[in-house]
Amino acid sequence: MSRSASSPDRQIFMVGRGGQGILLLARALAEWAGRMGCDVITSETHGMAMRGGTVTASLKVGAYAGPLIPAGSADVLIGLDAEEAMTHLFMLRAGGVSIVNARDKGLFSHAVDAAQAALSLGAPGAVNMIMLGFAARLLGIDRAVVEDIVEKISPPGALAANRKALGAGYSIQET
């Protein structure tokens, strides 16, 4: 990324399927931006989330207007599902970065098999936290800040798994 975490103006588009934790991921990144003292605008689309349908979240950090990210304008796309990420690549600007849970890099800028890593941890529902750790590392976001945010926003029963998954995300290697 050409922008550092110290000048975080950016538009981040997140996509996945219902139940994957897109909204918690978006909340964590919005909390980070707020702690940086930035203006934050968020937007979510749930659709058929209860049935595994598409879920998207938009995060605008900095001096932006309106909650939606126009097609071709996102600086970063984070995909918890490779098929959904592929379908939404049109959201990225030229030179934008895609960070996707996928077994193969394909057309994505960065890919990690977060699903397999989550299974290995015994926490198959923690793909979002692995992707948060991986994306935060790539975006230059301080790990201690993200760990504190995860402590604050995790559901009580998921905190231990989320901690472990976040750590795995910071150390996971690309596929």
Coordinates of N, CA and C in Angstrom, one line a residue:
M1 N 0.8 -1.2 0.0 CA 0.0 0.0 0.0 C 0.9 1.2 0.0
S2 N 0.5 2.2 -0.8 CA 1.3 3.5 -0.8 C 1.0 4.3 0.4
R3 N -0.1 4.1 1.1 CA -0.5 4.9 2.2 C -0.1 4.2 3.5
S4 N 0.4 4.9 4.4 CA 0.8 4.3 5.7 C -0.3 4.4 6.7
A5 N -0.2 3.7 7.8 CA -1.2 3.8 8.8 C -1.2 5.2 9.5
S6 N -0.1 5.9 9.4 CA 0.0 7.2 10.0 C -0.8 8.3 9.2
S7 N -1.1 8.0 7.9 CA -2.0 8.8 7.1 C -3.0 7.9 6.5
P8 N -4.0 7.5 7.3 CA -4.9 6.4 6.9 C -6.1 6.7 6.0
D9 N -6.1 7.9 5.4 CA -7.3 8.1 4.5 C -7.3 7.0 3.4
R10 N -8.4 6.3 3.5 CA -8.6 5.2 2.5 C -10.0 4.7 2.6
Q11 N -10.4 4.0 1.5 CA -11.7 3.4 1.5 C -11.5 1.8 1.4
I12 N -12.1 1.2 2.4 CA -12.0 -0.3 2.5 C -13.3 -1.0 2.3
F13 N -13.4 -1.9 1.3 CA -14.6 -2.6 1.0 C -14.4 -4.0 1.5
M14 N -15.3 -4.6 2.3 CA -15.2 -5.9 2.8 C -16.4 -6.7 2.3
V15 N -16.1 -8.0 2.0 CA -17.2 -8.8 1.5 C -17.0 -10.3 1.9
G16 N -18.1 -10.9 2.2 CA -18.1 -12.3 2.5 C -19.5 -12.9 2.5
R17 N -19.7 -13.9 3.2 CA -21.1 -14.6 3.3 C -21.6 -14.5 4.7
G18 N -22.9 -14.5 4.8 CA -23.5 -14.5 6.1 C -22.9 -15.5 7.1
G19 N -22.6 -15.0 8.3 CA -22.0 -15.9 9.3 C -20.5 -15.9 9.4
Q20 N -19.8 -15.2 8.4 CA -18.4 -15.2 8.4 C -17.8 -14.1 9.2
G21 N -18.5 -13.2 9.7 CA -18.0 -12.2 10.6 C -17.5 -10.9 9.9
I22 N -18.1 -10.6 8.8 CA -17.8 -9.3 8.1 C -18.0 -8.1 9.0
L23 N -19.2 -8.1 9.7 CA -19.6 -7.0 10.5 C -18.6 -6.8 11.6
L24 N -18.1 -7.8 12.3 CA -17.2 -7.7 13.3 C -15.8 -7.2 12.8
L25 N -15.4 -7.7 11.6 CA -14.2 -7.2 11.0 C -14.3 -5.7 10.7
A26 N -15.4 -5.3 10.2 CA -15.6 -3.9 9.8 C -15.6 -3.0 11.1
R27 N -16.2 -3.6 12.2 CA -16.3 -2.8 13.4 C -14.9 -2.6 14.0
A28 N -14.0 -3.7 13.9 CA -12.7 -3.6 14.4 C -11.9 -2.5 13.6
L29 N -12.0 -2.5 12.3 CA -11.3 -1.5 11.5 C -11.8 -0.1 11.7
A30 N -13.1 0.0 11.9 CA -13.7 1.3 12.2 C -13.2 1.8 13.6
E31 N -13.1 0.9 14.5 CA -12.6 1.3 15.8 C -11.1 1.8 15.7
W32 N -10.3 1.1 14.9 CA -8.9 1.5 14.7 C -8.9 2.9 14.2
A33 N -9.7 3.1 13.1 CA -9.6 4.5 12.5 C -10.1 5.6 13.5
G34 N -11.1 5.3 14.3 CA -11.5 6.2 15.3 C -10.4 6.5 16.3
R35 N -9.7 5.5 16.7 CA -8.6 5.7 17.6 C -7.5 6.5 17.0
M36 N -7.4 6.5 15.7 CA -6.4 7.3 15.0 C -6.8 8.8 14.9
G37 N -8.0 9.0 15.4 CA -8.5 10.4 15.3 C -9.1 10.8 14.0
C38 N -9.4 9.8 13.2 CA -9.9 10.0 11.8 C -11.4 10.1 11.8
D39 N -11.9 10.7 10.8 CA -13.4 10.7 10.5 C -13.6 9.3 9.9
V40 N -14.7 8.7 10.3 CA -15.1 7.3 9.9 C -16.5 7.3 9.5
I41 N -16.7 6.7 8.3 CA -18.1 6.4 7.8 C -18.2 5.0 7.5
T42 N -19.2 4.3 8.0 CA -19.4 2.9 7.7 C -20.8 2.6 7.1
S43 N -20.8 1.5 6.3 CA -22.1 1.1 5.7 C -22.1 -0.4 5.6
E44 N -23.2 -1.0 5.7 CA -23.3 -2.5 5.7 C -24.5 -2.9 4.8
T45 N -24.3 -4.0 4.1 CA -25.5 -4.6 3.4 C -25.5 -6.1 3.8
H46 N -26.7 -6.5 4.4 CA -26.8 -7.8 4.9 C -27.5 -8.8 3.9
G47 N -28.4 -8.3 3.1 CA -29.0 -9.2 2.1 C -29.6 -10.5 2.8
M48 N -29.2 -11.6 2.2 CA -29.6 -12.9 2.7 C -28.6 -13.5 3.6
A49 N -28.1 -12.7 4.5 CA -27.0 -13.1 5.4 C -27.3 -14.3 6.2
M50 N -28.6 -14.5 6.7 CA -29.0 -15.6 7.5 C -28.9 -16.9 6.7
R51 N -28.9 -16.8 5.4 CA -28.8 -18.0 4.6 C -27.5 -18.2 3.8
G52 N -26.5 -17.5 4.3 CA -25.2 -17.6 3.7 C -25.0 -16.7 2.5
G53 N -25.9 -15.7 2.4 CA -25.9 -14.8 1.3 C -24.8 -13.8 1.4
T54 N -24.6 -12.9 0.5 CA -23.6 -11.9 0.4 C -23.8 -10.9 1.6
V55 N -22.7 -10.6 2.2 CA -22.6 -9.5 3.2 C -21.5 -8.6 2.8
T56 N -21.8 -7.3 2.7 CA -20.7 -6.3 2.4 C -20.7 -5.2 3.5
A57 N -19.5 -4.7 3.7 CA -19.3 -3.5 4.6 C -18.4 -2.6 3.9
S58 N -18.6 -1.3 4.0 CA -17.8 -0.3 3.5 C -17.3 0.6 4.7
L59 N -16.0 0.9 4.6 CA -15.4 1.8 5.6 C -14.6 2.9 4.9
K60 N -15.0 4.1 5.2 CA -14.3 5.3 4.7 C -13.6 5.9 5.8
V61 N -12.3 6.1 5.7 CA -11.5 6.7 6.7 C -10.9 8.0 6.2
G62 N -11.3 9.1 6.8 CA -10.8 10.4 6.3 C -11.9 11.3 5.8
A63 N -11.5 12.2 5.0 CA -12.4 13.3 4.5 C -13.2 12.8 3.3
Y64 N -14.2 12.0 3.5 CA -15.1 11.5 2.5 C -16.5 11.9 2.8
A65 N -17.3 11.9 1.7 CA -18.7 12.2 1.9 C -19.6 10.9 1.6
G66 N -20.6 10.7 2.2 CA -21.5 9.6 1.9 C -21.0 8.3 2.4
P67 N -21.8 7.3 2.7 CA -21.4 6.0 3.3 C -20.9 5.0 2.2
L68 N -21.4 5.1 1.0 CA -21.1 4.1 0.0 C -19.8 4.3 -0.8
I69 N -19.1 3.3 -1.0 CA -17.9 3.4 -1.9 C -18.3 3.2 -3.3
P70 N -18.1 4.1 -4.2 CA -18.4 3.9 -5.6 C -17.6 2.8 -6.2
A71 N -18.2 2.1 -7.2 CA -17.4 1.1 -7.9 C -16.1 1.7 -8.5
G72 N -15.0 1.0 -8.4 CA -13.8 1.4 -8.9 C -13.1 2.4 -8.0
S73 N -13.5 2.5 -6.8 CA -12.9 3.5 -5.9 C -12.2 3.0 -4.6
A74 N -12.5 1.7 -4.3 CA -11.9 1.2 -3.0 C -10.4 1.0 -3.1
D75 N -9.7 1.5 -2.1 CA -8.3 1.3 -2.0 C -7.9 -0.1 -1.6
V76 N -8.8 -0.7 -0.8 CA -8.5 -2.1 -0.3 C -9.8 -2.9 -0.4
L77 N -9.8 -4.1 -0.8 CA -10.9 -5.1 -0.7 C -10.4 -6.2 0.2
I78 N -11.2 -6.5 1.2 CA -10.9 -7.6 2.1 C -12.0 -8.6 1.8
G79 N -11.7 -9.8 1.4 CA -12.7 -10.9 1.1 C -12.5 -12.1 2.0
L80 N -13.6 -12.4 2.7 CA -13.6 -13.6 3.6 C -14.0 -14.8 2.8
D81 N -14.5 -14.6 1.6 CA -14.9 -15.7 0.7 C -14.3 -15.3 -0.7
A82 N -13.6 -16.3 -1.3 CA -12.9 -16.0 -2.6 C -13.9 -15.7 -3.7
E83 N -15.0 -16.5 -3.7 CA -16.0 -16.2 -4.8 C -16.6 -14.9 -4.7
E84 N -17.0 -14.5 -3.5 CA -17.5 -13.1 -3.3 C -16.5 -12.1 -3.6
A85 N -15.3 -12.3 -3.2 CA -14.2 -11.3 -3.5 C -14.1 -11.2 -5.0
M86 N -14.0 -12.3 -5.8 CA -13.9 -12.2 -7.2 C -15.1 -11.4 -7.8
T87 N -16.3 -11.7 -7.3 CA -17.4 -11.0 -7.9 C -17.4 -9.5 -7.6
H88 N -16.7 -9.1 -6.6 CA -16.6 -7.7 -6.2 C -15.3 -7.0 -6.5
L89 N -14.5 -7.6 -7.3 CA -13.2 -6.9 -7.6 C -13.4 -5.6 -8.4
F90 N -14.6 -5.4 -9.0 CA -14.9 -4.2 -9.7 C -14.9 -3.0 -8.7
M91 N -15.0 -3.3 -7.4 CA -15.0 -2.2 -6.4 C -13.7 -1.5 -6.3
L92 N -12.6 -2.3 -6.6 CA -11.2 -1.7 -6.4 C -10.9 -0.7 -7.4
R93 N -10.1 0.3 -7.0 CA -9.6 1.3 -7.9 C -8.4 0.7 -8.6
A94 N -7.9 1.3 -9.7 CA -6.7 0.8 -10.4 C -5.6 0.9 -9.4
G95 N -4.9 -0.1 -9.2 CA -3.8 -0.1 -8.2 C -4.2 -0.5 -6.8
G96 N -5.5 -0.7 -6.6 CA -6.0 -1.1 -5.3 C -5.5 -2.5 -4.9
V97 N -5.7 -2.8 -3.6 CA -5.1 -4.0 -3.1 C -6.3 -4.9 -2.6
S98 N -6.2 -6.2 -3.0 CA -7.2 -7.2 -2.6 C -6.5 -8.2 -1.6
I99 N -7.1 -8.4 -0.5 CA -6.6 -9.3 0.6 C -7.7 -10.3 0.8
V100 N -7.5 -11.5 0.4 CA -8.6 -12.5 0.3 C -8.2 -13.8 0.9
N101 N -9.2 -14.4 1.6 CA -9.2 -15.8 2.1 C -9.3 -16.7 0.9
A102 N -8.2 -17.2 0.4 CA -8.3 -18.1 -0.8 C -7.1 -19.0 -0.8
R103 N -7.3 -20.2 -1.4 CA -6.2 -21.2 -1.5 C -5.1 -20.8 -2.5
D104 N -5.6 -20.1 -3.5 CA -4.7 -19.7 -4.6 C -4.8 -18.2 -4.8
K105 N -3.7 -17.5 -5.1 CA -3.6 -16.1 -5.3 C -4.5 -15.7 -6.5
G106 N -4.4 -16.3 -7.6 CA -5.1 -16.0 -8.8 C -5.0 -14.5 -9.1
L107 N -6.1 -13.8 -9.2 CA -6.2 -12.4 -9.6 C -6.0 -11.5 -8.3
F108 N -5.9 -12.0 -7.2 CA -5.8 -11.2 -5.9 C -4.4 -10.7 -5.7
S109 N -4.3 -9.6 -5.0 CA -3.0 -9.0 -4.6 C -2.4 -9.9 -3.6
H110 N -3.2 -10.3 -2.6 CA -2.7 -11.1 -1.5 C -3.7 -12.2 -1.1
A111 N -3.3 -13.4 -0.9 CA -4.2 -14.5 -0.5 C -3.6 -15.3 0.6
V112 N -4.4 -15.7 1.5 CA -4.1 -16.6 2.6 C -5.2 -17.6 2.7
D113 N -4.8 -18.8 3.1 CA -5.9 -19.8 3.4 C -6.3 -19.7 4.8
A114 N -7.0 -18.7 5.1 CA -7.5 -18.4 6.5 C -8.4 -19.5 7.0
A115 N -9.2 -20.0 6.0 CA -10.2 -21.1 6.4 C -9.4 -22.3 7.0
Q116 N -8.4 -22.7 6.3 CA -7.6 -23.9 6.8 C -6.9 -23.5 8.1
A117 N -6.4 -22.3 8.2 CA -5.7 -21.9 9.4 C -6.7 -21.9 10.6
A118 N -7.9 -21.4 10.4 CA -8.9 -21.4 11.4 C -9.2 -22.8 11.9
L119 N -9.4 -23.8 10.9 CA -9.6 -25.2 11.2 C -8.5 -25.7 12.1
S120 N -7.2 -25.4 11.7 CA -6.1 -25.9 12.4 C -6.1 -25.4 13.9
L121 N -6.6 -24.2 14.1 CA -6.7 -23.6 15.4 C -7.9 -24.2 16.2
G122 N -8.7 -25.0 15.6 CA -9.9 -25.5 16.2 C -11.0 -24.4 16.4
A123 N -10.9 -23.4 15.5 CA -11.8 -22.2 15.6 C -12.3 -21.9 14.2
P124 N -13.1 -22.8 13.5 CA -13.5 -22.5 12.1 C -14.2 -21.2 11.9
G125 N -14.8 -20.7 13.0 CA -15.6 -19.4 12.8 C -14.7 -18.2 13.0
A126 N -13.4 -18.3 13.1 CA -12.5 -17.2 13.3 C -11.7 -16.8 12.1
V127 N -12.2 -17.1 10.9 CA -11.6 -16.7 9.7 C -11.5 -15.1 9.6
N128 N -12.5 -14.5 10.1 CA -12.5 -13.0 10.1 C -11.3 -12.4 10.9
M129 N -11.0 -13.1 12.1 CA -9.9 -12.6 12.9 C -8.6 -12.9 12.3
I130 N -8.4 -14.0 11.6 CA -7.2 -14.3 10.9 C -7.0 -13.3 9.8
M131 N -8.1 -13.0 9.1 CA -8.0 -12.0 8.0 C -7.7 -10.6 8.5
L132 N -8.3 -10.3 9.7 CA -8.0 -9.0 10.3 C -6.5 -8.8 10.7
G133 N -6.0 -9.9 11.3 CA -4.5 -9.8 11.6 C -3.7 -9.7 10.4
F134 N -4.0 -10.5 9.3 CA -3.2 -10.4 8.1 C -3.3 -9.1 7.4
A135 N -4.5 -8.6 7.3 CA -4.7 -7.3 6.7 C -4.1 -6.1 7.5
A136 N -4.2 -6.2 8.8 CA -3.6 -5.2 9.7 C -2.1 -5.1 9.5
R137 N -1.5 -6.3 9.4 CA -0.1 -6.4 9.2 C 0.3 -5.7 7.9
L138 N -0.4 -6.1 6.8 CA -0.2 -5.5 5.5 C -0.4 -4.0 5.5
L139 N -1.4 -3.5 6.2 CA -1.7 -2.1 6.2 C -0.9 -1.3 7.2
G140 N 0.0 -1.9 7.9 CA 0.8 -1.2 8.9 C 0.1 -0.8 10.2
I141 N -0.9 -1.5 10.6 CA -1.6 -1.2 11.8 C -1.0 -1.9 13.0
D142 N -0.7 -1.1 14.0 CA -0.1 -1.6 15.2 C -0.8 -2.8 15.8
R143 N -0.1 -3.9 16.0 CA -0.7 -5.1 16.6 C -1.3 -4.9 17.9
A144 N -0.7 -4.1 18.8 CA -1.2 -3.9 20.2 C -2.5 -3.2 20.1
V145 N -2.7 -2.3 19.2 CA -3.9 -1.6 19.1 C -5.0 -2.5 18.6
V146 N -4.7 -3.3 17.6 CA -5.7 -4.3 17.1 C -6.1 -5.3 18.2
E147 N -5.1 -5.8 19.0 CA -5.4 -6.7 20.1 C -6.3 -6.1 21.1
D148 N -6.1 -4.9 21.4 CA -6.9 -4.2 22.4 C -8.4 -4.0 21.9
I149 N -8.5 -3.7 20.6 CA -9.8 -3.6 19.9 C -10.6 -4.9 20.0
V150 N -9.8 -6.0 19.6 CA -10.5 -7.3 19.6 C -10.9 -7.7 21.1
E151 N -10.1 -7.4 22.1 CA -10.5 -7.6 23.5 C -11.9 -6.9 23.7
K152 N -12.0 -5.7 23.2 CA -13.2 -4.8 23.5 C -14.4 -5.3 22.8
I153 N -14.3 -5.8 21.5 CA -15.5 -6.0 20.7 C -15.9 -7.5 20.6
S154 N -15.0 -8.4 21.0 CA -15.3 -9.8 20.8 C -16.5 -10.2 21.8
P155 N -17.4 -11.1 21.3 CA -18.3 -11.7 22.2 C -17.6 -12.5 23.2
P156 N -18.1 -12.5 24.5 CA -17.3 -13.2 25.6 C -17.0 -14.6 25.3
G157 N -17.8 -15.4 24.7 CA -17.5 -16.8 24.4 C -16.5 -17.0 23.2
A158 N -16.2 -15.9 22.5 CA -15.3 -16.0 21.4 C -14.0 -15.4 21.6
L159 N -13.8 -14.8 22.7 CA -12.6 -14.0 23.0 C -11.3 -14.8 22.8
A160 N -11.3 -15.9 23.5 CA -10.0 -16.8 23.4 C -9.7 -17.2 22.0
A161 N -10.7 -17.7 21.3 CA -10.5 -18.1 19.9 C -10.1 -16.9 19.0
N162 N -10.7 -15.7 19.3 CA -10.4 -14.5 18.5 C -9.0 -14.1 18.7
R163 N -8.5 -14.1 20.0 CA -7.1 -13.8 20.3 C -6.1 -14.7 19.5
K164 N -6.4 -16.0 19.6 CA -5.5 -16.9 19.0 C -5.5 -16.7 17.4
A165 N -6.7 -16.5 16.9 CA -6.8 -16.3 15.4 C -6.2 -15.0 15.0
L166 N -6.3 -14.0 15.7 CA -5.7 -12.7 15.4 C -4.2 -12.9 15.3
G167 N -3.6 -13.5 16.3 CA -2.2 -13.8 16.3 C -1.7 -14.6 15.1
A168 N -2.5 -15.6 14.8 CA -2.2 -16.4 13.6 C -2.3 -15.6 12.4
G169 N -3.2 -14.6 12.3 CA -3.3 -13.8 11.1 C -2.1 -12.9 11.0
Y170 N -1.5 -12.4 12.1 CA -0.3 -11.6 12.0 C 0.9 -12.3 11.5
S171 N 0.9 -13.7 11.7 CA 2.1 -14.4 11.3 C 1.9 -15.3 10.1
I172 N 0.6 -15.4 9.6 CA 0.4 -16.3 8.5 C 1.1 -15.9 7.2
Q173 N 1.5 -16.9 6.4 CA 2.2 -16.6 5.2 C 1.2 -16.7 4.0
E174 N 1.5 -15.9 3.0 CA 0.6 -15.9 1.8 C 0.6 -17.2 1.1
T175 N -0.5 -17.6 0.4 CA -0.5 -18.8 -0.4 C 0.1 -18.5 -1.8

